[in-house]
Short mmCIF file of C-alpha atoms (C1' of nucleotides) in Angstrom, two decimals:
data_model
loop_
_atom_site.label_atom_id
_atom_site.label_comp_id
_atom_site.label_asym_id
_atom_site.label_seq_id
_atom_site.Cartn_x
_atom_site.Cartn_y
_atom_site.Cartn_z
CA MET A 1 111.09 91.39 103.47
CA GLU A 2 109.57 94.92 102.63
CA ASN A 3 106.57 94.81 104.47
CA ASP A 4 108.51 92.99 107.40
CA LEU A 5 108.83 95.74 109.73
CA ARG A 6 105.59 97.25 108.89
CA LEU A 7 103.81 93.97 109.68
CA ASN A 8 106.01 93.63 112.81
CA ILE A 9 104.78 96.82 113.81
CA LEU A 10 101.13 95.93 113.36
CA GLN A 11 101.55 92.84 115.39
CA THR A 12 103.68 94.54 118.37
CA ALA A 13 101.17 97.64 118.13
CA LYS A 14 98.31 95.09 118.66
CA THR A 15 99.37 93.66 121.44
CA LEU A 16 100.20 96.79 123.27
CA PHE A 17 97.15 98.56 122.43
CA VAL A 18 95.23 95.49 123.75
CA ASN A 19 97.18 95.46 127.01
CA LYS A 20 97.46 99.16 127.82
CA GLY A 21 94.80 101.03 125.75
CA TYR A 22 95.11 103.71 123.30
CA HIS A 23 96.75 106.41 125.40
CA GLY A 24 98.46 104.01 127.96
CA MET A 25 100.67 102.71 124.85
CA SER A 26 103.17 105.08 123.51
CA MET A 27 105.22 104.97 120.05
CA ARG A 28 108.34 104.69 121.86
CA GLU A 29 107.43 101.61 123.54
CA ILE A 30 106.56 99.82 119.95
CA ALA A 31 109.92 100.81 118.71
CA GLU A 32 111.93 99.79 121.57
CA ALA A 33 109.93 96.39 121.53
CA LEU A 34 111.18 96.22 117.69
CA GLY A 35 114.40 97.59 118.26
CA VAL A 36 114.05 100.31 115.79
CA SER A 37 113.56 104.20 115.86
CA LYS A 38 110.31 105.61 116.95
CA ALA A 39 110.74 107.63 113.57
CA ALA A 40 110.87 104.32 111.71
CA LEU A 41 107.00 103.80 112.66
CA TYR A 42 106.19 107.23 111.25
CA TYR A 43 107.71 105.91 107.83
CA HIS A 44 104.97 103.24 107.78
CA PHE A 45 102.24 104.99 109.60
CA LYS A 46 101.30 108.64 109.15
CA ASP A 47 100.29 108.76 113.16
CA LYS A 48 99.42 106.65 116.02
CA GLU A 49 95.75 107.18 114.82
CA GLU A 50 96.41 105.65 111.51
CA LEU A 51 98.61 102.65 113.14
CA PHE A 52 95.33 102.04 115.52
CA LEU A 53 93.12 102.09 112.74
CA ALA A 54 94.82 99.79 110.32
CA ILE A 55 94.91 97.31 112.97
CA LEU A 56 91.15 97.33 113.78
CA ARG A 57 90.65 97.19 109.85
CA ILE A 58 92.61 93.94 109.63
CA TYR A 59 90.50 92.28 112.51
CA LEU A 60 87.29 93.73 110.92
CA ASP A 61 88.04 92.27 107.45
CA GLU A 62 88.72 88.86 109.22
CA MET A 63 85.22 89.00 110.99
CA SER A 64 83.82 90.17 107.67
CA ALA A 65 85.19 86.94 105.83
CA LEU A 66 84.24 84.84 108.69
CA LEU A 67 80.83 85.71 108.31
CA ASP A 68 80.56 85.72 104.62
CA ARG A 69 82.11 82.09 105.03
CA LEU A 70 79.33 81.11 107.51
CA ASP A 71 76.51 82.82 105.84
CA ALA A 72 77.07 81.23 102.76
CA GLN A 73 76.73 77.37 104.37
CA PRO A 74 73.72 75.42 103.63
CA VAL A 75 72.44 75.60 107.29
CA PRO A 76 70.02 77.07 109.34
CA SER A 77 70.66 80.46 110.95
CA VAL A 78 70.83 78.96 114.47
CA GLU A 79 73.67 76.94 113.13
CA LYS A 80 75.53 79.50 111.69
CA ILE A 81 75.09 81.40 114.93
CA ARG A 82 76.73 78.54 117.03
CA LEU A 83 79.32 78.48 114.38
CA PHE A 84 80.13 81.74 114.73
CA VAL A 85 80.39 81.58 118.68
CA GLU A 86 82.54 78.60 118.59
CA ASP A 87 84.82 80.03 115.90
CA VAL A 88 85.34 83.19 117.57
CA LEU A 89 85.78 82.03 121.25
CA SER A 90 88.34 79.40 120.20
CA GLN A 91 90.39 82.37 118.84
CA PRO A 92 93.50 83.46 120.88
CA ALA A 93 92.21 86.00 123.69
CA GLU A 94 94.52 88.48 122.07
CA GLN A 95 92.83 88.17 118.73
CA ARG A 96 89.08 88.55 120.52
CA ALA A 97 90.19 91.38 122.17
CA THR A 98 90.84 93.56 119.22
CA ILE A 99 87.29 93.97 118.74
CA ARG A 100 86.74 95.17 122.28
CA LEU A 101 89.60 97.47 122.02
CA GLY A 102 88.03 99.32 119.09
CA SER A 103 84.71 99.53 120.84
CA GLN A 104 86.49 100.71 123.90
CA GLU A 105 88.99 103.23 122.43
CA ILE A 106 86.99 104.65 119.65
CA ASN A 107 85.94 107.87 121.14
CA GLN A 108 89.75 108.66 121.96
CA LEU A 109 90.17 109.30 118.37
CA SER A 110 89.29 112.32 116.00
CA PRO A 111 85.90 112.57 114.83
CA GLU A 112 86.96 111.58 111.22
CA ALA A 113 88.52 108.47 112.69
CA ARG A 114 85.54 107.50 114.61
CA GLN A 115 83.20 107.88 111.59
CA ALA A 116 85.27 106.11 109.31
CA PHE A 117 85.78 103.17 112.13
CA GLY A 118 81.89 103.33 112.58
CA VAL A 119 80.99 102.64 109.10
CA LEU A 120 83.58 99.50 108.46
CA TYR A 121 82.26 98.52 111.97
CA ARG A 122 78.44 98.49 110.81
CA GLU A 123 79.31 97.44 107.34
CA LYS A 124 81.78 94.46 107.85
CA PHE A 125 80.59 93.23 111.56
CA ILE A 126 77.50 94.34 112.82
CA GLY A 127 75.43 94.62 109.72
CA LYS A 128 76.20 90.94 108.50
CA LEU A 129 75.38 89.74 111.78
CA GLN A 130 72.25 91.37 112.12
CA ARG A 131 70.99 89.95 108.95
CA ILE A 132 71.81 86.36 110.14
CA LEU A 133 69.80 87.21 112.88
CA GLN A 134 66.92 88.76 111.12
CA ASP A 135 67.07 85.79 108.81
CA GLY A 136 66.67 83.21 111.86
CA MET A 137 63.98 85.39 113.30
CA ASP A 138 61.87 85.27 109.52
CA ALA A 139 62.48 81.33 109.67
CA GLY A 140 60.80 81.17 112.85
CA GLU A 141 64.10 79.63 114.23
CA LEU A 142 64.72 82.44 116.48
CA ARG A 143 61.85 84.50 118.85
CA ARG A 144 60.70 87.47 117.37
CA MET A 145 62.98 90.59 118.81
CA PRO A 146 64.46 93.91 117.90
CA ALA A 147 67.58 92.84 116.03
CA GLU A 148 69.61 95.15 117.72
CA THR A 149 68.65 93.47 121.03
CA ALA A 150 69.94 90.17 119.74
CA VAL A 151 73.05 91.52 118.70
CA TRP A 152 73.79 93.09 122.06
CA ALA A 153 73.06 89.88 123.59
CA LEU A 154 75.34 87.98 121.21
CA LEU A 155 78.47 90.33 121.33
CA GLY A 156 77.86 90.95 125.04
CA ILE A 157 78.47 87.12 125.96
CA MET A 158 80.91 86.58 123.32
CA PHE A 159 83.33 89.75 124.10
CA PRO A 160 83.07 89.96 127.56
CA TYR A 161 85.80 92.09 129.30
CA PHE A 162 85.09 90.91 132.91
CA TYR A 163 87.53 88.27 133.70
CA PRO A 164 91.39 89.07 132.99
CA ALA A 165 91.42 85.62 132.09
CA HIS A 166 89.38 86.28 128.74
CA ALA A 167 91.65 89.21 127.65
CA GLN A 168 94.53 87.55 127.86
CA GLY A 169 96.16 84.31 127.56
CA ALA A 170 94.50 80.70 126.43
CA PRO A 171 91.59 80.38 124.34
CA VAL A 172 88.43 79.10 125.73
CA SER A 173 87.98 75.24 126.44
CA THR A 174 85.43 73.44 123.99
CA GLU A 175 83.31 72.52 126.72
CA THR A 176 82.96 76.43 128.04
CA THR A 177 82.30 77.36 124.34
CA ARG A 178 79.71 74.88 123.67
CA LEU A 179 78.04 75.98 126.64
CA VAL A 180 78.33 79.72 126.25
CA ALA A 181 76.82 78.73 122.76
CA ASP A 182 74.00 76.89 124.24
CA ILE A 183 73.27 79.80 126.78
CA ILE A 184 72.92 82.60 123.82
CA LEU A 185 71.19 80.15 121.59
CA ASP A 186 68.33 79.14 124.51
CA GLY A 187 68.29 82.90 125.04
CA ILE A 188 67.23 83.71 121.66
CA ALA A 189 65.74 80.96 120.29
CA ALA A 190 62.19 80.29 119.52
CA ARG A 191 60.00 78.88 122.36
CA MET B 1 79.36 122.44 152.65
CA GLU B 2 82.86 120.91 153.73
CA ASN B 3 82.93 117.94 151.39
CA ASP B 4 81.46 119.88 148.35
CA LEU B 5 84.50 120.06 146.11
CA ARG B 6 85.10 116.77 146.83
CA LEU B 7 82.08 115.30 145.88
CA ASN B 8 82.33 117.41 142.80
CA ILE B 9 85.80 116.13 142.17
CA LEU B 10 84.66 112.50 142.08
CA GLN B 11 81.54 113.29 139.92
CA THR B 12 83.39 115.00 137.28
CA ALA B 13 86.13 112.65 137.42
CA LYS B 14 83.59 109.92 136.87
CA THR B 15 82.46 111.64 133.61
CA LEU B 16 85.86 112.27 132.45
CA PHE B 17 87.14 108.72 133.27
CA VAL B 18 84.16 106.98 131.86
CA ASN B 19 84.45 109.10 128.42
CA LYS B 20 88.19 109.31 127.91
CA GLY B 21 89.83 106.39 130.13
CA TYR B 22 92.23 106.26 132.75
CA HIS B 23 95.17 107.86 130.55
CA GLY B 24 93.05 109.61 128.47
CA MET B 25 91.98 112.09 131.28
CA SER B 26 94.18 114.40 132.97
CA MET B 27 94.03 116.18 136.27
CA ARG B 28 94.18 119.27 134.57
CA GLU B 29 90.73 118.49 132.90
CA ILE B 30 89.06 118.02 136.18
CA ALA B 31 90.20 120.93 137.68
CA GLU B 32 89.54 123.20 134.88
CA ALA B 33 85.80 121.62 134.71
CA LEU B 34 85.59 122.77 138.34
CA GLY B 35 87.13 125.98 138.19
CA VAL B 36 89.61 125.23 140.75
CA SER B 37 93.52 124.60 140.84
CA LYS B 38 95.14 121.30 140.08
CA ALA B 39 96.77 121.41 143.48
CA ALA B 40 93.27 121.39 144.90
CA LEU B 41 92.59 117.86 143.61
CA TYR B 42 95.77 117.06 145.35
CA TYR B 43 94.46 118.06 148.61
CA HIS B 44 91.70 115.55 148.39
CA PHE B 45 92.99 113.02 146.56
CA LYS B 46 96.57 111.49 147.11
CA ASP B 47 97.08 111.14 143.40
CA LYS B 48 95.11 110.28 140.28
CA GLU B 49 95.07 106.41 141.03
CA GLU B 50 93.44 107.27 144.39
CA LEU B 51 90.82 109.27 142.72
CA PHE B 52 90.31 106.55 140.34
CA LEU B 53 90.05 103.96 142.75
CA ALA B 54 87.59 106.01 145.33
CA ILE B 55 85.13 106.33 142.26
CA LEU B 56 85.27 102.56 141.94
CA ARG B 57 84.60 101.83 145.42
CA ILE B 58 81.66 103.79 145.61
CA TYR B 59 79.94 101.84 142.79
CA LEU B 60 80.96 98.63 144.00
CA ASP B 61 79.40 99.61 147.67
CA GLU B 62 76.43 100.38 145.76
CA MET B 63 75.99 97.25 143.83
CA SER B 64 76.94 95.43 147.25
CA ALA B 65 74.16 97.14 148.73
CA LEU B 66 71.90 96.39 146.03
CA LEU B 67 72.90 92.66 145.91
CA ASP B 68 72.44 92.37 149.81
CA ARG B 69 68.51 93.69 149.62
CA LEU B 70 67.83 91.67 146.42
CA ASP B 71 69.34 88.44 148.26
CA ALA B 72 67.43 89.14 151.43
CA GLN B 73 64.19 88.85 149.48
CA PRO B 74 61.73 86.14 149.98
CA VAL B 75 61.83 85.12 146.31
CA PRO B 76 63.30 82.35 144.26
CA SER B 77 66.80 83.15 142.74
CA VAL B 78 65.34 83.58 139.32
CA GLU B 79 63.34 86.48 140.61
CA LYS B 80 66.16 88.02 142.20
CA ILE B 81 68.24 87.80 139.26
CA ARG B 82 65.48 89.19 137.26
CA LEU B 83 65.19 92.32 139.60
CA PHE B 84 69.01 92.50 139.59
CA VAL B 85 69.10 93.06 135.69
CA GLU B 86 66.10 95.36 135.45
CA ASP B 87 67.76 97.57 138.56
CA VAL B 88 70.77 97.73 137.00
CA LEU B 89 69.69 98.28 133.16
CA SER B 90 67.47 100.91 134.35
CA GLN B 91 70.25 103.17 135.98
CA PRO B 92 71.69 106.18 133.91
CA ALA B 93 74.00 104.78 131.47
CA GLU B 94 76.98 106.70 133.29
CA GLN B 95 76.43 104.96 136.18
CA ARG B 96 76.52 101.43 134.61
CA ALA B 97 79.47 102.24 132.87
CA THR B 98 81.56 102.56 136.02
CA ILE B 99 81.86 98.92 136.26
CA ARG B 100 82.87 98.72 132.69
CA LEU B 101 85.79 101.53 133.39
CA GLY B 102 86.93 99.47 136.25
CA SER B 103 87.13 96.27 134.50
CA GLN B 104 88.82 97.89 131.59
CA GLU B 105 91.26 100.43 133.00
CA ILE B 106 92.20 98.20 135.94
CA ASN B 107 95.51 96.76 134.17
CA GLN B 108 96.52 100.42 134.03
CA LEU B 109 96.96 100.74 137.69
CA SER B 110 99.86 99.83 139.98
CA PRO B 111 99.80 96.06 141.16
CA GLU B 112 98.73 97.34 144.69
CA ALA B 113 95.89 99.22 143.47
CA ARG B 114 94.99 96.25 141.24
CA GLN B 115 95.02 93.56 143.88
CA ALA B 116 93.03 96.06 146.13
CA PHE B 117 90.17 96.48 143.39
CA GLY B 118 90.41 92.73 142.93
CA VAL B 119 89.36 92.15 146.13
CA LEU B 120 86.59 94.16 146.65
CA TYR B 121 85.31 93.48 143.12
CA ARG B 122 85.19 89.99 144.18
CA GLU B 123 83.86 90.36 147.62
CA LYS B 124 81.14 93.01 146.76
CA PHE B 125 80.30 92.12 143.35
CA ILE B 126 81.26 88.84 141.69
CA GLY B 127 80.90 86.73 144.88
CA LYS B 128 77.46 87.74 145.95
CA LEU B 129 76.49 87.36 142.32
CA GLN B 130 77.96 84.08 141.94
CA ARG B 131 76.13 83.03 145.33
CA ILE B 132 72.78 83.91 144.05
CA LEU B 133 73.35 81.88 140.60
CA GLN B 134 74.63 78.78 142.72
CA ASP B 135 71.78 79.01 144.85
CA GLY B 136 69.19 79.22 141.88
CA MET B 137 71.10 76.25 140.59
CA ASP B 138 70.82 74.33 143.60
CA ALA B 139 67.36 74.91 143.92
CA GLY B 140 66.81 73.58 140.53
CA GLU B 141 65.67 76.81 139.17
CA LEU B 142 68.76 77.23 136.67
CA ARG B 143 70.38 74.83 134.68
CA ARG B 144 73.53 73.48 136.28
CA MET B 145 76.79 74.76 134.62
CA PRO B 146 79.77 76.30 136.33
CA ALA B 147 78.67 79.33 138.26
CA GLU B 148 81.49 81.58 136.63
CA THR B 149 80.38 80.77 133.10
CA ALA B 150 76.72 82.08 134.33
CA VAL B 151 78.11 85.26 135.63
CA TRP B 152 80.19 85.53 132.65
CA ALA B 153 76.82 85.34 130.48
CA LEU B 154 74.73 87.32 132.97
CA LEU B 155 77.56 90.38 133.17
CA GLY B 156 78.34 89.99 129.29
CA ILE B 157 74.97 91.12 128.68
CA MET B 158 74.22 93.69 131.46
CA PHE B 159 77.51 95.49 130.73
CA PRO B 160 77.96 95.79 126.87
CA TYR B 161 80.36 97.95 125.34
CA PHE B 162 79.42 97.86 121.82
CA TYR B 163 76.81 100.56 120.93
CA PRO B 164 78.04 103.78 122.39
CA ALA B 165 74.12 104.37 123.07
CA HIS B 166 74.76 102.13 125.97
CA ALA B 167 77.67 103.74 127.46
CA GLN B 168 76.34 107.34 127.21
CA GLY B 169 72.83 109.01 127.42
CA ALA B 170 69.41 107.55 128.48
CA PRO B 171 68.75 104.40 130.19
CA VAL B 172 67.50 101.35 128.47
CA SER B 173 63.70 101.26 127.88
CA THR B 174 61.49 99.21 130.34
CA GLU B 175 60.69 97.05 127.38
CA THR B 176 64.14 96.23 126.15
CA THR B 177 65.15 95.83 129.87
CA ARG B 178 62.33 93.28 130.14
CA LEU B 179 63.31 91.59 127.19
CA VAL B 180 67.06 91.24 128.09
CA ALA B 181 66.23 89.93 131.34
CA ASP B 182 64.08 87.18 129.40
CA ILE B 183 67.01 86.33 127.11
CA ILE B 184 69.47 85.82 130.11
CA LEU B 185 66.95 83.91 132.02
CA ASP B 186 65.90 81.45 129.18
CA GLY B 187 69.51 81.04 128.54
CA ILE B 188 70.37 79.83 131.96
CA ALA B 189 67.14 78.79 133.28
CA ALA B 190 66.47 75.05 133.85
CA ARG B 191 64.88 73.16 130.89
"C1'" DC C 1 85.62 139.67 174.46
"C1'" DT C 2 89.58 139.16 172.15
"C1'" DC C 3 94.18 137.35 171.19
"C1'" DT C 4 96.84 133.75 170.04
"C1'" DA C 5 97.77 129.35 168.10
"C1'" DC C 6 96.50 126.32 164.85
"C1'" DT C 7 93.83 123.68 160.92
"C1'" DT C 8 91.31 123.82 156.80
"C1'" DA C 9 91.13 124.58 151.95
"C1'" DC C 10 93.01 126.00 148.93
"C1'" DT C 11 96.38 129.04 144.80
"C1'" DG C 12 99.89 129.73 141.47
"C1'" DA C 13 104.24 128.80 139.88
"C1'" DC C 14 107.16 125.42 138.78
"C1'" DC C 15 109.75 120.62 138.44
"C1'" DG C 16 111.32 116.34 136.01
"C1'" DG C 17 109.60 113.64 132.76
"C1'" DT C 18 107.54 111.74 128.64
"C1'" DA C 19 104.33 112.11 124.99
"C1'" DA C 20 103.50 112.68 119.67
"C1'" DG C 21 105.84 114.08 115.85
"C1'" DT C 22 109.38 115.99 112.61
"C1'" DA C 23 113.58 117.83 109.80
"C1'" DA C 24 117.89 116.33 108.10
"C1'" DG C 25 121.01 113.24 107.32
"C1'" DT C 26 122.68 108.41 105.52
"C1'" DA C 27 123.49 103.78 103.80
"C1'" DA C 28 122.35 100.75 100.56
"C1'" DA C 29 119.32 99.07 96.59
"C1'" DA C 30 117.52 99.76 91.80
"C1'" DT D 1 121.50 108.95 90.57
"C1'" DT D 2 117.34 108.70 92.35
"C1'" DT D 3 114.40 106.05 95.65
"C1'" DT D 4 113.52 103.14 99.87
"C1'" DA D 5 114.02 102.32 104.26
"C1'" DC D 6 115.24 104.07 107.80
"C1'" DT D 7 118.44 106.68 112.05
"C1'" DT D 8 120.00 110.50 114.82
"C1'" DA D 9 118.89 114.56 116.94
"C1'" DC D 10 115.46 117.26 118.31
"C1'" DT D 11 110.61 120.63 119.22
"C1'" DT D 12 106.68 121.40 121.35
"C1'" DA D 13 103.07 120.38 124.34
"C1'" DC D 14 101.45 118.44 127.99
"C1'" DC D 15 101.50 115.07 131.78
"C1'" DG D 16 101.11 114.07 137.05
"C1'" DG D 17 102.82 115.65 141.00
"C1'" DT D 18 104.90 119.06 144.54
"C1'" DC D 19 106.28 123.57 146.65
"C1'" DA D 20 105.77 127.79 149.59
"C1'" DG D 21 102.28 130.51 150.77
"C1'" DT D 22 97.85 132.35 152.07
"C1'" DA D 23 92.95 133.65 153.32
"C1'" DA D 24 89.31 132.33 156.12
"C1'" DG D 25 88.10 130.21 159.53
"C1'" DT D 26 87.98 127.67 164.73
"C1'" DA D 27 89.03 126.67 169.32
"C1'" DG D 28 90.90 127.47 173.82
"C1'" DA D 29 93.23 130.80 177.18
"C1'" DG D 30 93.20 134.95 179.75
#
DNA sequence: CTCTACTTACTGACCGGTAAGTAAGTAAAA
DNA sequence: TTTTACTTACTTACCGGTCAGTAAGTAGAG
């Protein structure tokens, strides 16, 4: 019970941030959506920025756990990547949108917050992904290229922002998920 | 001379919108950056939304012209796509960021503006791209898949938002551009 | 050649509204 | 009786947008 409101704030704020962006969402809106006073939000979070970072941190932690779990599996790197793509794409759209949110809105924040996020982002997400890709290249499963470029291609496809349908609503269908994984893997696999 | 300020507003506002988002940028900021009064902006543009749309319209027109130019060339679809990727990626980052800006911030706007943009976006950009891709599939150069998914993959890679380096600063190097085009084409080419 | 009427391209002051954030009080639980 | 978890009521700052006014042209009439 005691963390009830805190969790509700995180949930509601995430939805609003995703739909309206950092500056587009107001603290008042969250409060009204939850039926509490605005000041209640400030009991649980120091300021808007801290609330925003808390949301991103939760998602990065989940990503980090997923990547660790996949990396521990006794399968080729290519297979790890396929599982990663399929897992992420089958998440609800709002979930996936969180990482986009972070990358998008990060330069709205204070330098300190930006740096703090940057560290987590690289440690928990990009770094782990890059290592799996690098392993794949070293094992000859993937074509040799700068790991950065491989990450670029992978994430570019996985987190597009072009179709509103991707930002909101239903998860991607299984067929499409598989097709997208194929495209990515054909794009970067060894020839 | 007479459109001088208007063009300067468009230029300055584009930079600010790209860096700070729709709500993150204020009309006051533009005015101050240009050394004119805020009201001068409202002489040239009805409101913030119209200014925003004007910026997007210019970029969509450029894209439209580029796609027409490429489509008119007597080369296979695959080659058209390669040229498209290489052309866009060699644009300055701020230029490329415009399309991201539109997709990102479009749901901040009024329903009318959203619809107006949607029409242009599909007519001048997505539609043309999709037709080139569809031609490629019909000619057997590309693997058969829903044209939407092909567009998704293509644009996802071409307009990523993950590395701040892609959103600002120098254009992508020629090597990287070629590598990225290869990844895309290997991903969607016929096997 | 010049006076009149009008337009273009602004300025500076200001408006209502809303943003983030806070100080002080309170009711219930420990 | 102190701490927890809030609410009420407020401040300060800034937002988009509008207003009346004006300097500098320009175009036509005489």
